[in-house]
Structures are given as structure tokens and as C-alpha cells.
XYZ file of C-alpha atoms in Angstrom:
653
model
C 48.218 56.669 -8.276
C 45.043 57.678 -10.041
C 46.722 57.014 -13.410
C 47.794 53.561 -12.263
C 44.253 52.759 -11.088
C 42.893 53.690 -14.510
C 45.634 51.776 -16.390
C 45.111 48.460 -14.590
C 41.680 47.696 -16.155
C 42.023 49.745 -19.351
C 45.290 48.105 -20.638
C 43.646 44.570 -20.982
C 40.658 46.268 -22.509
C 42.827 47.954 -25.204
C 44.639 44.665 -25.780
C 41.317 42.823 -26.226
C 40.218 45.470 -28.825
C 43.527 45.149 -30.724
C 43.513 41.333 -30.736
C 39.774 41.129 -31.492
C 39.517 43.754 -34.268
C 42.938 43.552 -35.741
C 43.763 39.864 -35.201
C 44.203 39.102 -38.877
C 46.556 42.003 -39.322
C 48.800 41.296 -36.242
C 48.659 37.510 -36.625
C 48.712 34.790 -33.993
C 51.953 35.894 -32.416
C 50.853 39.428 -32.294
C 47.597 38.518 -30.626
C 49.173 36.598 -27.794
C 51.997 39.119 -27.276
C 49.779 42.117 -27.007
C 47.396 40.495 -24.561
C 50.158 38.839 -22.437
C 52.082 42.065 -22.146
C 48.876 43.995 -21.234
C 47.838 41.516 -18.527
C 51.435 41.328 -17.376
C 51.517 45.144 -17.057
C 48.261 45.065 -15.075
C 49.704 42.405 -12.750
C 52.795 44.468 -12.078
C 50.720 47.568 -11.427
C 48.468 45.615 -9.107
C 51.484 44.530 -7.115
C 52.359 48.197 -6.836
C 48.882 48.917 -5.517
C 49.105 45.981 -3.093
C 52.437 47.290 -1.810
C 51.099 50.801 -1.534
C 48.053 49.649 0.466
C 49.726 46.994 2.698
C 53.255 48.092 3.268
C 53.367 51.789 2.488
C 50.237 52.478 4.433
C 48.460 54.401 1.725
C 44.938 55.676 2.541
C 41.884 54.146 1.063
C 41.098 55.618 -2.387
C 37.432 56.182 -3.027
C 36.804 58.606 -5.892
C 34.592 59.105 -8.852
C 36.260 58.773 -12.274
C 33.317 59.716 -14.434
C 29.750 60.842 -13.869
C 27.595 59.104 -16.438
C 24.214 60.505 -15.506
C 22.268 62.194 -12.681
C 18.600 61.316 -12.417
C 16.510 62.944 -9.677
C 19.605 63.369 -7.488
C 20.711 59.731 -8.043
C 24.341 59.708 -9.149
C 25.315 57.115 -11.734
C 29.110 57.054 -11.755
C 32.211 55.119 -12.665
C 34.427 55.120 -9.632
C 37.108 53.151 -7.868
C 37.401 51.952 -4.283
C 40.959 50.830 -3.656
C 41.594 49.298 -0.303
C 43.380 46.109 0.875
C 40.514 43.886 -0.198
C 40.550 45.376 -3.663
C 44.337 45.151 -3.924
C 44.349 41.442 -3.026
C 41.669 40.689 -5.574
C 43.376 42.750 -8.301
C 46.646 40.926 -7.726
C 45.139 37.435 -7.626
C 43.053 38.059 -10.706
C 45.855 39.436 -12.877
C 48.402 36.892 -11.784
C 46.149 33.879 -12.578
C 45.028 35.529 -15.737
C 48.678 36.045 -16.792
C 49.438 32.344 -16.186
C 46.333 31.349 -18.220
C 47.371 33.664 -21.043
C 50.838 32.108 -21.215
C 49.470 28.586 -21.016
C 46.995 29.338 -23.810
C 49.780 29.661 -26.305
C 50.453 25.923 -25.999
C 46.949 24.703 -25.410
C 45.331 26.630 -28.286
C 48.291 26.398 -30.660
C 46.371 24.727 -33.510
C 42.901 26.285 -32.987
C 41.451 28.437 -35.799
C 40.060 30.925 -33.257
C 43.409 31.688 -31.669
C 43.263 35.474 -31.870
C 39.568 35.530 -30.817
C 40.326 33.468 -27.802
C 43.083 35.823 -26.655
C 40.731 38.774 -27.192
C 38.061 37.118 -25.044
C 40.268 36.249 -22.092
C 41.770 39.726 -22.043
C 38.327 41.230 -22.087
C 37.362 38.838 -19.276
C 40.199 40.228 -17.223
C 39.045 43.788 -17.830
C 35.470 42.897 -16.733
C 36.608 41.263 -13.511
C 38.871 44.151 -12.635
C 36.007 46.628 -13.133
C 33.926 44.542 -10.819
C 36.408 44.303 -7.948
C 37.503 47.936 -8.224
C 33.973 49.377 -8.252
C 32.882 51.829 -5.540
C 29.205 51.746 -6.474
C 26.449 49.319 -7.370
C 26.097 50.496 -10.958
C 29.725 49.801 -11.841
C 29.499 46.558 -9.845
C 26.497 45.475 -11.930
C 28.367 46.425 -15.106
C 31.332 44.256 -14.227
C 28.981 41.490 -13.010
C 27.134 41.378 -16.360
C 30.304 41.756 -18.351
C 32.015 38.749 -16.877
C 28.737 36.806 -17.490
C 28.669 37.900 -21.143
C 32.322 37.009 -21.833
C 31.961 33.706 -19.983
C 29.004 32.927 -22.324
C 31.236 33.528 -25.327
C 34.092 31.559 -23.838
C 32.084 28.499 -22.665
C 30.600 28.335 -26.142
C 33.977 29.137 -27.877
C 33.817 25.900 -29.892
C 30.331 26.926 -31.148
C 30.151 24.188 -33.759
C 29.684 21.654 -30.970
C 26.071 21.205 -29.794
C 27.325 20.505 -26.300
C 29.195 23.785 -26.095
C 26.048 25.779 -27.221
C 23.964 23.903 -24.711
C 26.437 24.637 -21.959
C 26.796 28.316 -22.573
C 23.028 28.802 -22.896
C 22.603 26.910 -19.662
C 25.158 29.195 -17.918
C 23.473 32.219 -19.371
C 19.909 31.297 -18.209
C 20.880 30.157 -14.778
C 22.921 33.316 -14.186
C 20.010 35.410 -15.364
C 17.934 33.925 -12.566
C 20.589 34.951 -10.048
C 21.150 38.332 -11.644
C 17.371 39.066 -11.396
C 17.634 38.732 -7.704
C 20.814 40.777 -7.646
C 19.181 43.610 -9.550
C 16.183 43.525 -7.228
C 18.575 43.829 -4.289
C 20.259 46.842 -5.787
C 16.892 48.393 -6.582
C 15.766 47.903 -2.968
C 18.834 49.666 -1.702
C 18.376 52.568 -4.080
C 14.681 52.848 -3.171
C 15.138 52.900 0.528
C 18.580 54.637 0.911
C 18.619 56.684 -2.314
C 22.145 56.019 -3.404
C 24.333 53.713 -5.523
C 27.537 54.504 -3.608
C 28.745 51.785 -1.322
C 29.806 54.020 1.642
C 26.697 56.101 1.552
C 24.531 52.916 1.410
C 26.332 51.347 4.277
C 25.932 54.473 6.463
C 22.219 54.759 5.581
C 21.644 51.102 6.294
C 23.179 51.311 9.726
C 21.136 54.379 10.560
C 17.896 52.712 9.322
C 18.515 49.124 10.356
C 14.912 48.794 11.638
C 13.181 49.557 8.345
C 10.537 47.012 7.281
C 8.490 46.324 4.208
C 5.385 44.221 3.413
C 5.775 41.612 0.679
C 2.957 39.097 1.303
C -0.092 40.063 3.284
C 0.467 42.016 6.499
C 3.750 40.355 7.453
C 6.642 42.803 7.943
C 10.096 41.926 6.614
C 13.364 43.649 7.447
C 14.471 45.652 4.408
C 18.094 44.781 5.065
C 17.285 41.052 5.319
C 15.418 41.097 2.010
C 18.104 43.182 0.298
C 20.925 40.946 1.606
C 19.189 37.710 0.530
C 18.501 39.191 -2.916
C 22.089 40.245 -3.322
C 23.166 36.777 -2.238
C 20.857 35.200 -4.774
C 23.041 37.040 -7.377
C 26.122 35.548 -5.674
C 24.523 32.115 -5.720
C 24.337 32.332 -9.534
C 27.868 33.636 -10.100
C 29.506 31.484 -7.406
C 27.415 28.406 -8.332
C 25.703 27.669 -5.051
C 22.867 25.191 -4.683
C 20.391 25.377 -6.379
C 21.880 27.690 -8.992
C 25.038 25.483 -9.393
C 24.045 23.442 -12.440
C 25.860 25.572 -14.991
C 29.340 25.224 -13.657
C 30.157 21.586 -14.382
C 28.827 22.042 -17.954
C 31.102 25.031 -18.428
C 33.878 22.428 -18.934
C 32.790 22.422 -22.578
C 34.963 25.482 -23.055
C 38.686 25.227 -23.658
C 40.659 24.266 -20.530
C 42.330 27.700 -20.082
C 38.978 29.383 -19.619
C 37.979 26.673 -17.223
C 40.878 27.648 -15.102
C 40.175 31.341 -15.461
C 36.470 31.040 -14.589
C 36.958 28.513 -11.756
C 40.043 29.902 -10.168
C 40.105 33.657 -9.758
C 37.443 35.349 -11.700
C 33.802 34.701 -12.375
C 32.972 32.184 -9.630
C 34.742 34.177 -6.902
C 32.767 37.297 -7.739
C 29.933 36.196 -5.362
C 32.412 35.608 -2.530
C 33.893 39.066 -3.078
C 30.406 40.613 -3.214
C 29.319 39.275 0.227
C 32.693 40.286 1.758
C 32.426 43.818 0.296
C 28.820 44.023 1.529
C 29.766 42.914 5.038
C 28.512 46.137 6.601
C 25.009 45.201 5.232
C 25.088 41.485 6.009
C 26.201 42.061 9.623
C 22.925 43.849 10.245
C 20.893 40.679 9.373
C 21.333 37.445 11.268
C 18.666 35.807 9.129
C 20.585 36.536 5.907
C 23.814 35.307 7.357
C 22.173 32.039 8.462
C 20.743 31.658 4.955
C 24.221 32.140 3.501
C 25.635 29.586 5.929
C 23.159 26.835 5.132
C 23.500 27.264 1.377
C 27.253 27.145 1.619
C 27.253 24.052 3.837
C 24.936 22.092 1.477
C 27.062 23.068 -1.517
C 30.386 22.139 0.251
C 29.387 18.578 1.068
C 26.829 17.464 -1.464
C 28.539 18.820 -4.581
C 31.813 17.181 -3.485
C 30.001 13.849 -3.330
C 29.045 14.117 -7.017
C 32.789 14.434 -7.764
C 33.247 10.837 -6.564
C 31.366 9.382 -9.540
C 32.664 11.625 -12.364
C 35.036 10.119 -14.876
C 35.819 13.239 -16.933
C 39.053 14.706 -15.441
C 37.815 18.307 -15.800
C 34.483 17.660 -14.298
C 36.045 16.173 -11.156
C 37.969 19.432 -10.688
C 34.820 21.363 -11.497
C 32.829 19.685 -8.677
C 35.802 20.337 -6.501
C 35.385 23.983 -7.238
C 31.746 23.878 -6.286
C 32.669 22.283 -2.986
C 35.441 24.742 -2.165
C 33.208 27.700 -3.061
C 30.834 26.247 -0.522
C 33.580 26.397 2.065
C 34.122 30.074 1.248
C 30.406 30.796 1.591
C 30.286 29.004 4.845
C 33.022 31.321 6.140
C 30.990 34.307 4.995
C 27.950 32.894 6.828
C 29.681 32.813 10.214
C 31.067 36.371 9.709
C 34.578 35.065 9.029
C 34.860 37.170 5.876
C 38.586 37.349 6.023
C 38.804 33.521 6.125
C 36.512 33.339 3.019
C 38.749 35.795 1.104
C 41.852 34.007 2.312
C 40.589 30.714 1.008
C 39.589 32.438 -2.210
C 43.202 33.576 -2.666
C 44.838 30.249 -1.888
C 42.190 28.349 -3.866
C 42.881 30.601 -6.883
C 46.452 29.289 -7.098
C 46.043 25.561 -6.552
C 42.751 25.307 -8.456
C 44.299 27.101 -11.516
C 47.232 24.693 -11.162
C 44.938 21.704 -11.099
C 42.930 22.861 -14.152
C 45.968 23.680 -16.183
C 47.570 20.364 -15.054
C 44.398 18.571 -16.233
C 44.753 20.437 -19.536
C 48.330 19.278 -19.798
C 47.110 15.658 -19.370
C 44.427 16.267 -22.025
C 46.979 17.559 -24.555
C 49.220 14.524 -23.943
C 46.179 12.190 -24.311
C 45.118 13.812 -27.575
C 42.141 15.459 -25.971
C 40.845 12.291 -24.239
C 39.297 13.391 -20.980
C 38.033 10.116 -19.587
C 40.193 9.045 -16.652
C 39.255 5.340 -17.312
C 41.385 5.603 -20.463
C 44.430 6.946 -18.613
C 46.779 5.512 -15.940
C 50.535 5.329 -15.493
C 51.216 8.803 -16.764
C 53.775 9.556 -14.104
C 56.728 8.237 -16.061
C 55.702 10.181 -19.196
C 54.817 13.555 -17.632
C 57.052 14.157 -14.586
C 56.516 17.926 -14.320
C 52.756 17.696 -14.675
C 52.772 14.782 -12.173
C 54.693 16.635 -9.409
C 52.927 19.988 -9.860
C 49.504 18.299 -9.838
C 50.539 16.376 -6.724
C 51.417 19.673 -4.979
C 48.101 21.223 -6.133
C 46.173 18.123 -4.870
C 47.866 18.219 -1.493
C 46.973 21.889 -1.245
C 43.356 21.072 -2.155
C 42.921 18.436 0.457
C 44.478 20.575 3.213
C 47.729 18.708 3.725
C 49.508 20.418 6.729
C 51.771 23.251 5.661
C 50.262 23.711 2.194
C 48.284 26.848 1.467
C 44.942 25.050 1.326
C 45.513 23.726 4.850
C 45.729 27.088 6.456
C 42.751 28.558 4.652
C 40.427 25.474 5.000
C 41.454 24.799 8.563
C 40.811 28.417 9.444
C 37.250 28.162 8.070
C 36.556 24.905 10.032
C 37.852 26.451 13.262
C 35.774 29.586 12.623
C 32.598 27.554 12.055
C 33.287 25.606 15.251
C 33.395 28.838 17.221
C 30.156 30.173 15.726
C 26.776 30.036 17.589
C 24.757 31.235 14.613
C 21.730 29.332 13.616
C 22.833 26.554 11.267
C 26.427 26.526 12.447
C 26.231 22.934 13.877
C 24.904 21.599 10.564
C 27.547 23.548 8.688
C 30.298 22.228 10.938
C 29.257 18.632 10.241
C 29.194 19.373 6.459
C 32.628 20.921 6.324
C 34.169 18.144 8.411
C 32.736 15.404 6.248
C 33.713 17.496 3.194
C 37.370 17.067 4.196
C 37.152 13.288 3.778
C 35.144 13.542 0.523
C 37.644 16.119 -0.981
C 40.563 13.837 -0.239
C 38.761 10.871 -1.712
C 37.788 12.333 -5.088
C 41.090 14.245 -5.353
C 43.280 11.254 -4.978
C 40.882 9.029 -6.944
C 41.646 11.426 -9.883
C 45.357 11.396 -9.119
C 45.697 7.623 -8.886
C 43.513 6.917 -11.951
C 45.516 9.371 -14.093
C 49.106 8.965 -12.909
C 49.358 5.487 -11.323
C 48.187 1.975 -11.893
C 47.756 0.159 -15.209
C 48.135 2.068 -18.440
C 44.642 1.942 -20.037
C 45.053 4.137 -23.132
C 45.304 2.731 -26.624
C 48.717 1.797 -28.223
C 48.688 4.860 -30.528
C 48.218 7.260 -27.675
C 50.866 5.488 -25.495
C 53.458 5.624 -28.271
C 53.092 9.458 -28.511
C 52.894 10.255 -24.764
C 55.367 12.941 -23.643
C 55.584 15.948 -21.337
C 54.061 19.142 -22.674
C 56.256 22.061 -23.859
C 57.600 24.665 -21.570
C 54.903 27.207 -22.474
C 52.501 24.791 -20.726
C 54.685 23.549 -17.905
C 56.193 26.908 -16.786
C 52.818 28.206 -15.622
C 52.347 25.016 -13.712
C 55.667 25.511 -11.868
C 54.882 29.205 -11.191
C 51.424 28.359 -9.749
C 52.868 25.515 -7.674
C 54.978 27.984 -5.652
C 52.115 29.991 -4.093
C 50.027 26.788 -3.810
C 52.633 25.498 -1.393
C 53.957 28.688 0.314
C 51.584 31.618 0.344
C 49.298 30.227 3.000
C 52.022 29.982 5.671
C 53.290 33.499 5.095
C 49.872 35.244 4.940
C 47.633 33.378 7.369
C 48.652 35.397 10.454
C 47.906 38.841 9.116
C 44.854 37.787 7.041
C 43.141 35.613 9.593
C 44.339 36.849 12.974
C 45.420 40.425 12.201
C 43.689 43.474 10.897
C 44.945 42.969 7.389
C 41.704 44.118 5.655
C 41.141 47.039 7.899
C 37.889 48.944 7.180
C 37.349 46.999 4.015
C 35.569 44.242 6.035
C 33.159 45.017 8.834
C 32.382 42.447 11.534
C 29.863 43.368 14.272
C 30.816 43.007 17.932
C 30.020 39.587 19.097
C 30.306 38.029 15.642
C 34.106 38.003 15.370
C 34.769 34.246 15.416
C 38.203 34.664 13.960
C 39.255 36.682 17.013
C 38.266 33.631 19.126
C 40.330 31.338 16.763
C 43.250 33.772 16.887
C 43.258 33.751 20.714
C 44.096 30.010 20.599
C 46.108 29.846 17.322
C 47.541 33.233 16.622
C 50.323 32.239 14.308
C 51.020 30.019 11.322
C 53.207 27.673 13.323
C 50.562 27.290 16.041
C 47.903 26.542 13.488
C 50.235 24.035 11.795
C 50.919 22.157 15.054
C 47.228 22.202 15.895
C 46.507 20.421 12.663
C 48.121 17.104 13.902
C 45.867 17.035 16.886
C 42.618 17.867 15.073
C 40.229 15.629 13.119
C 40.495 17.272 9.657
C 43.988 16.044 8.971
C 43.080 12.526 9.811
C 39.829 12.630 7.829
C 41.877 13.769 4.807
C 44.394 10.948 5.425
C 41.496 8.423 5.618
C 40.225 9.801 2.250
C 43.706 9.364 0.678
C 44.073 5.877 2.036
C 40.598 4.790 0.858
C 41.334 6.108 -2.620
C 44.723 4.194 -2.603
C 43.136 0.983 -1.449
C 40.357 0.906 -3.960
C 42.198 2.338 -7.038
C 45.732 1.041 -6.516
C 45.834 -1.884 -3.994
C 42.575 -3.651 -4.689
C 40.750 -2.256 -7.670
C 39.164 -5.654 -8.075
C 36.846 -4.808 -5.152
C 35.290 -1.772 -6.918
C 32.699 -3.692 -8.916
C 31.317 -5.187 -5.632
C 31.364 -1.824 -3.924
C 29.579 -0.239 -6.874
C 26.884 -2.932 -6.702
C 26.447 -2.465 -2.949
C 26.015 1.245 -3.221
C 24.271 1.305 -6.627
C 21.196 3.248 -5.483
C 23.388 5.990 -3.950
C 25.660 6.054 -6.966
C 22.636 6.523 -9.273
C 21.534 9.422 -7.243
C 24.987 10.998 -7.579
C 25.262 10.192 -11.265
C 21.846 11.870 -11.654
C 23.225 14.912 -9.786
C 20.359 14.694 -7.273
C 17.872 15.311 -10.137
C 18.596 19.032 -10.501
C 19.127 18.786 -14.261
C 15.886 16.759 -14.672
C 14.065 19.255 -12.521
C 15.247 22.221 -14.573
C 15.362 20.731 -18.060
C 12.498 18.198 -18.071
C 10.019 19.944 -15.694
C 10.601 23.661 -15.350
C 11.958 24.193 -18.857
C 9.657 21.558 -20.204
C 6.637 23.118 -18.611
C 7.739 26.544 -20.039
C 8.056 25.021 -23.485
C 4.726 23.302 -23.100
C 2.964 26.518 -22.008
C 4.605 28.391 -24.844
C 3.538 25.775 -27.330
C -0.060 25.928 -25.970
C -0.101 29.667 -26.212
C 1.257 29.438 -29.764
C -1.385 26.899 -30.787
C -4.330 28.635 -29.173
C -3.312 32.291 -29.214
C -0.889 32.745 -32.146
C -1.855 29.964 -34.561
C -5.621 29.726 -33.941
C -6.607 33.268 -32.929
C -4.020 35.714 -34.347
C -3.005 33.747 -37.448
C -6.189 31.792 -37.809
C -9.003 34.187 -36.907
C -7.546 37.617 -37.363
C -4.951 37.412 -40.139
C -5.854 34.378 -42.151
C -9.548 34.519 -41.326
C -9.856 38.098 -42.433
C -8.014 37.376 -45.647
C -10.252 34.381 -46.266
C -13.418 36.437 -45.642
C -12.308 39.087 -47.996
C -11.412 36.427 -50.596
C -14.896 34.800 -50.325
C -16.629 38.192 -50.625
C -14.435 39.065 -53.628
C -15.417 35.815 -55.272
C -19.145 36.665 -54.843
C -18.759 40.224 -56.048
C -16.642 39.142 -59.017
C -19.766 37.335 -60.436
C -21.366 40.716 -61.039
C -18.560 41.689 -63.521
C -19.906 40.114 -66.711
C -18.157 42.481 -69.171
C -21.429 43.338 -71.134
C -22.377 47.010 -71.418
C -26.170 46.373 -71.416
C -25.822 44.517 -68.095
C -24.113 47.539 -66.533
C -26.744 49.903 -68.100
C -29.570 47.718 -66.704
C -28.006 47.752 -63.200
C -27.658 51.584 -63.385
C -31.358 51.902 -64.331
C -32.407 49.597 -61.510
C -30.258 51.600 -59.172
C -31.756 54.844 -60.389
C -35.322 53.485 -59.903
C -34.426 52.376 -56.371
C -33.180 55.837 -55.482
C -36.262 57.497 -56.964
C -38.531 55.121 -55.130
C -36.650 55.753 -51.869
C -36.959 59.560 -52.376
C -40.659 59.473 -53.306
C -41.414 57.107 -50.459
C -39.855 59.473 -48.005
C -41.989 62.381 -49.386
C -45.276 60.483 -49.174
C -44.824 58.892 -45.804
């Protein structure tokens, strides 16, 4: 199996090298075939690993592959930790990546950077696999930074657009803030526990749970609380939690396939995976878990509200991602790590489906993304219509769909929790159900129903996309509908993840949920007697009423709620805060230092001032150079007389 473990990440890496460095030689077809076959092979091997871990009962694999360096006894290694959590993540990442690779053939068909794009997404897959397979913090950080680097390249793939460059720079800078906290967290673990290895760090943390440190003044802070919060700040950047969420909607400037890959199963889920993997550390700090819970709850509700006022089809789905990531983080905050990972898995399928479906619409609309210029696409694009309907129903938690089981599991787990902040979080996730249904079906009705609002030229060319685009939609629709029903019992109520996830005694809210609803059918029947289903139905009916039945009422509604709408359109002022004030203050300080320090002192006084002084002195001295010999002889005689006088004066006095 060791060979398989090595092959899974290295095959996409090799394909990325071939497509990237030899793209001109192998051509466009060669680039997509080599990367698709590579990711397909990784997916098949990942399913072998999943089977081996789940059904064959293979032991956990935790071994070093390569020792990079040893510094003062600190081992810096490349190693793999293969357990059920890893196997699930590997399978989800490679399957979604494979669908995105196939879809890209149709979406990027006419793009000049075709080979480069395939090289990037294959490299992205390698980086994510290295992250989830790591058994130590060094390799985790390598994968963490690698997905950040490649996402920077992909968001700015169309680098001739100013908006794309702004978006990838914004993503890069915001993630550097999170990664700084992440790196400090790793450094704290190494400083106090002396290891980069997960298992050694977990054992040392449990044995030294009472360790404290002083940060400000004489106040003592728990080492584990500080370390966990710092690690979670890294997760806030990657998984776009408030206030480090601002980069994710702007990442829509990249091509749609990478939007699906980033938002569905790779970069943004890295933070969720991180906290679940670090559950033995987080379970030792109630403060850190409450912090996680509050951040997730705020993100789940308030980012979903912004989706109500977006008109770009991809940005609506992007804010949906922010909200759903908030749900996952809420699950982590109440120690329902399995529920968070379960929602991560189901969300990967239906969110990839929604993004790729949105891309299909964009192709048909000749790259128009404003939903106000769409409408009535159902009759032109039946496959896209039905697959996006399935994905939307999964997203809002329609009973029986995958999203229902994972989202309802989170809501029930939060309801069982007594952790500080759980009441606030419960209110947020419940209201979030209504909001999710409202913005989801607002998108669906504006795009596929109602009056056709596109221009005549676009209408005359409307048609369903080719099979290379629609087949991935159909394949993603299957797990979006079915996988939740068949996996909810072992993942939520069983011991599916085994030792991969640790929950302290007294924190196991999922056990309490399982005592009442221990099977998929029981959870399904419960849905019809619980508020979330009816809140979702209310959201759908509200969207139908205002966007299909009585759209003439919308102007009046918009006038009534104009102040609130302006707040949402302004995204609560986060962009203004960061761009105008924080970045503006930084630029102002830099400009002042340049004016005073660089321009006035260094350039003015030191460099230019010295040159000017020497120039003026040279101008004066140059007057002594007359060119006449008798002048020079006279000066020599005067100089000689001065020397003789100085000498005789010294002798006499």
C-alpha cells in the first residue's frame, strides 16, 4: 500500500509538470488527456484506500517517507497519515477534481492558456492531497501554502484583466494574515512540545494541558487555548470565515472550473479538515471551541444575507459557500467534528454541481453573468436546469437529499450543545435555513423561469452545452441526491472515523442526537416535524412569490428595506475597512516614510546632498586651476614659505 500512497499525490504532480513544461509539444489534447488520466488514476487509487480503511479494516498508516532535516532533535519529515478521515478527504478531492478536469475541456475550449490551466489544476490537486495526507505540521504547512500559491495563479489566470489581478492579490494578502497566525500556532506547539509530528504533539498536549504562558502583563493564558486559536486563525483565512472572508467572493474572477475546485472540495475546506484533524488539541480548550463556534455562526447567517442582493450568478453561489462553511465551523465548535466533515463531503458534490451548472449557463449566455439579463432558460437548457434543481434542493436541505442529512445533523448537534455561544449559534443556523432557501431559489427562478430578459442575439443562439460539460453535471448530481442517505448513519451516529477524530467525554453531542435519531430513515421522518424544513419551504415560497408570481412588488420592497439593502450591498463595510482605511493607512504611512525618510533624508541629505556638496567644493577648487605655469610656481613658493615659517616658529617657541 505504501506505493499506492506515494502514487496518489505524485501522479497529478507529474502530469502538471508535463502539461506545464511540455504543453506546446503535446498540444491541447495532450495536456487535458495527461492530467485527466492522472487525476482519474489518483481517484481510483483513493477509492482503493477508502475500501482498505473502511471495509477491509486496514490499520492506520502513520509512517515517514523522507527525512528532510534534523535540527536539534527536531525531525523535519515528509510523512503520511492514512486513516478514515484522510481516505474520505482523498476520495472527495480527487473525484471533484476529476469532474472539474473533464468539464474544463468544454469551458476553456477557446482559451489561449489551455495547457497552462490544466497544469495549474493538476498541481492544485497535488497540493491538496499533500495537505490532507500529512502526518506532521511541516508537511501540512507545505500543502497549506501550496494550495494558496496555486489558487493565486488560478484566480488571476486571466491576468490581463485588472479585476483578476486585484482579486488574486486580495486573496493572497488576506490569506497571509491567516497564515501568519497559523505559523505562530505551529511554532507554539514546537516550542512547548518539541515536535512537529501530530501524534507526538497530541500526546504531549494531553500530558501538559495545564501549561500557561504570559502574553500581556502578568495575565496567564493557556498554551493550548492560544495555540488552537492561532491554528484556527489560519483556518479562518483558508476557509473564509469572518473577518477573513473578503477574498472568497472576489475569487470568482477566475475561470468557473477553478471556482468549483476552490469552493467545493479543496482550498476552502482545508480549514475544516485542519480543525477536525486537530480535535485532540481543540477538545482540551473550551475557550477555543467557543471562539470557533461564534465565528462560524456569524459567518453562516450574515454571509448568506449578502447573497440575497447579489446579481452575479457566480457570486450568489460564492456567498452560499461562505454560509455553508460557517455551518461546518459551527459543527466543529460544538465538538460535532464528524458532522462538519460529513457536511464537507456532501457540500463538495452539490456545490461543485452548482458552480459547474452556473458555468454552463455562462457559456450559453456568451459569458454574461448578470442574472437580470437571463430568465426562461429552462426550455433551452434542460440538462443544466434539472441538475441545478437537484443541486439547489440539496443545498437548501430538502428532505432526502444529501444536504438535508448533513445540515440537519449540524442543527440537531448545536441544539444539544451547552457550550458558551451555542444558543446564539442555534439561532443563526436556524435563520440561515430560510436565508439559504431564499437566495438559492431567487437565483433559480431568475435564471430558469420568468420572462426572457436577454438580448435577441443571445436568445437566438441559446442551446444546451456539449456533453463534455453536461456529463460532469449528471455525475455530480448522483451523490448530491443519494450519498447522504447511505452514509449518514455510520458517519454521524457510528464510529466511522474511529481514532481519527477525538471527542472528550461529555462533549459528544452527536451521541445524544444518535440516541433519538439513529438511522437515516428516522432522521428523514424527523425532518417533517422540525422547523428547518418549514423554514426552507418558506424561503422557497417567498422567492417564488416575489420573483415569479408578483415581481411588480419588488421595487416597493426594495424601497422599504433600502437602508438594510445598502448595508448588504456594501458587504457590512468590510471592503471599505480593509481597502480604504487599513490598506489606505498603510499606504499613507509608507508614502510619509518615503517622503521624509527616503526622499528627504536618504536621497535628499545623504545621496543627493553629498553629491551636491562635493560638486560645490569641486567648483570652488576648479578656480585654482588657471593653466599658467608661473601661477603654479608662485603657489609652490608660497607653500614652501609657509612650511619654513611653521618649522621655524616651532623651533623658536
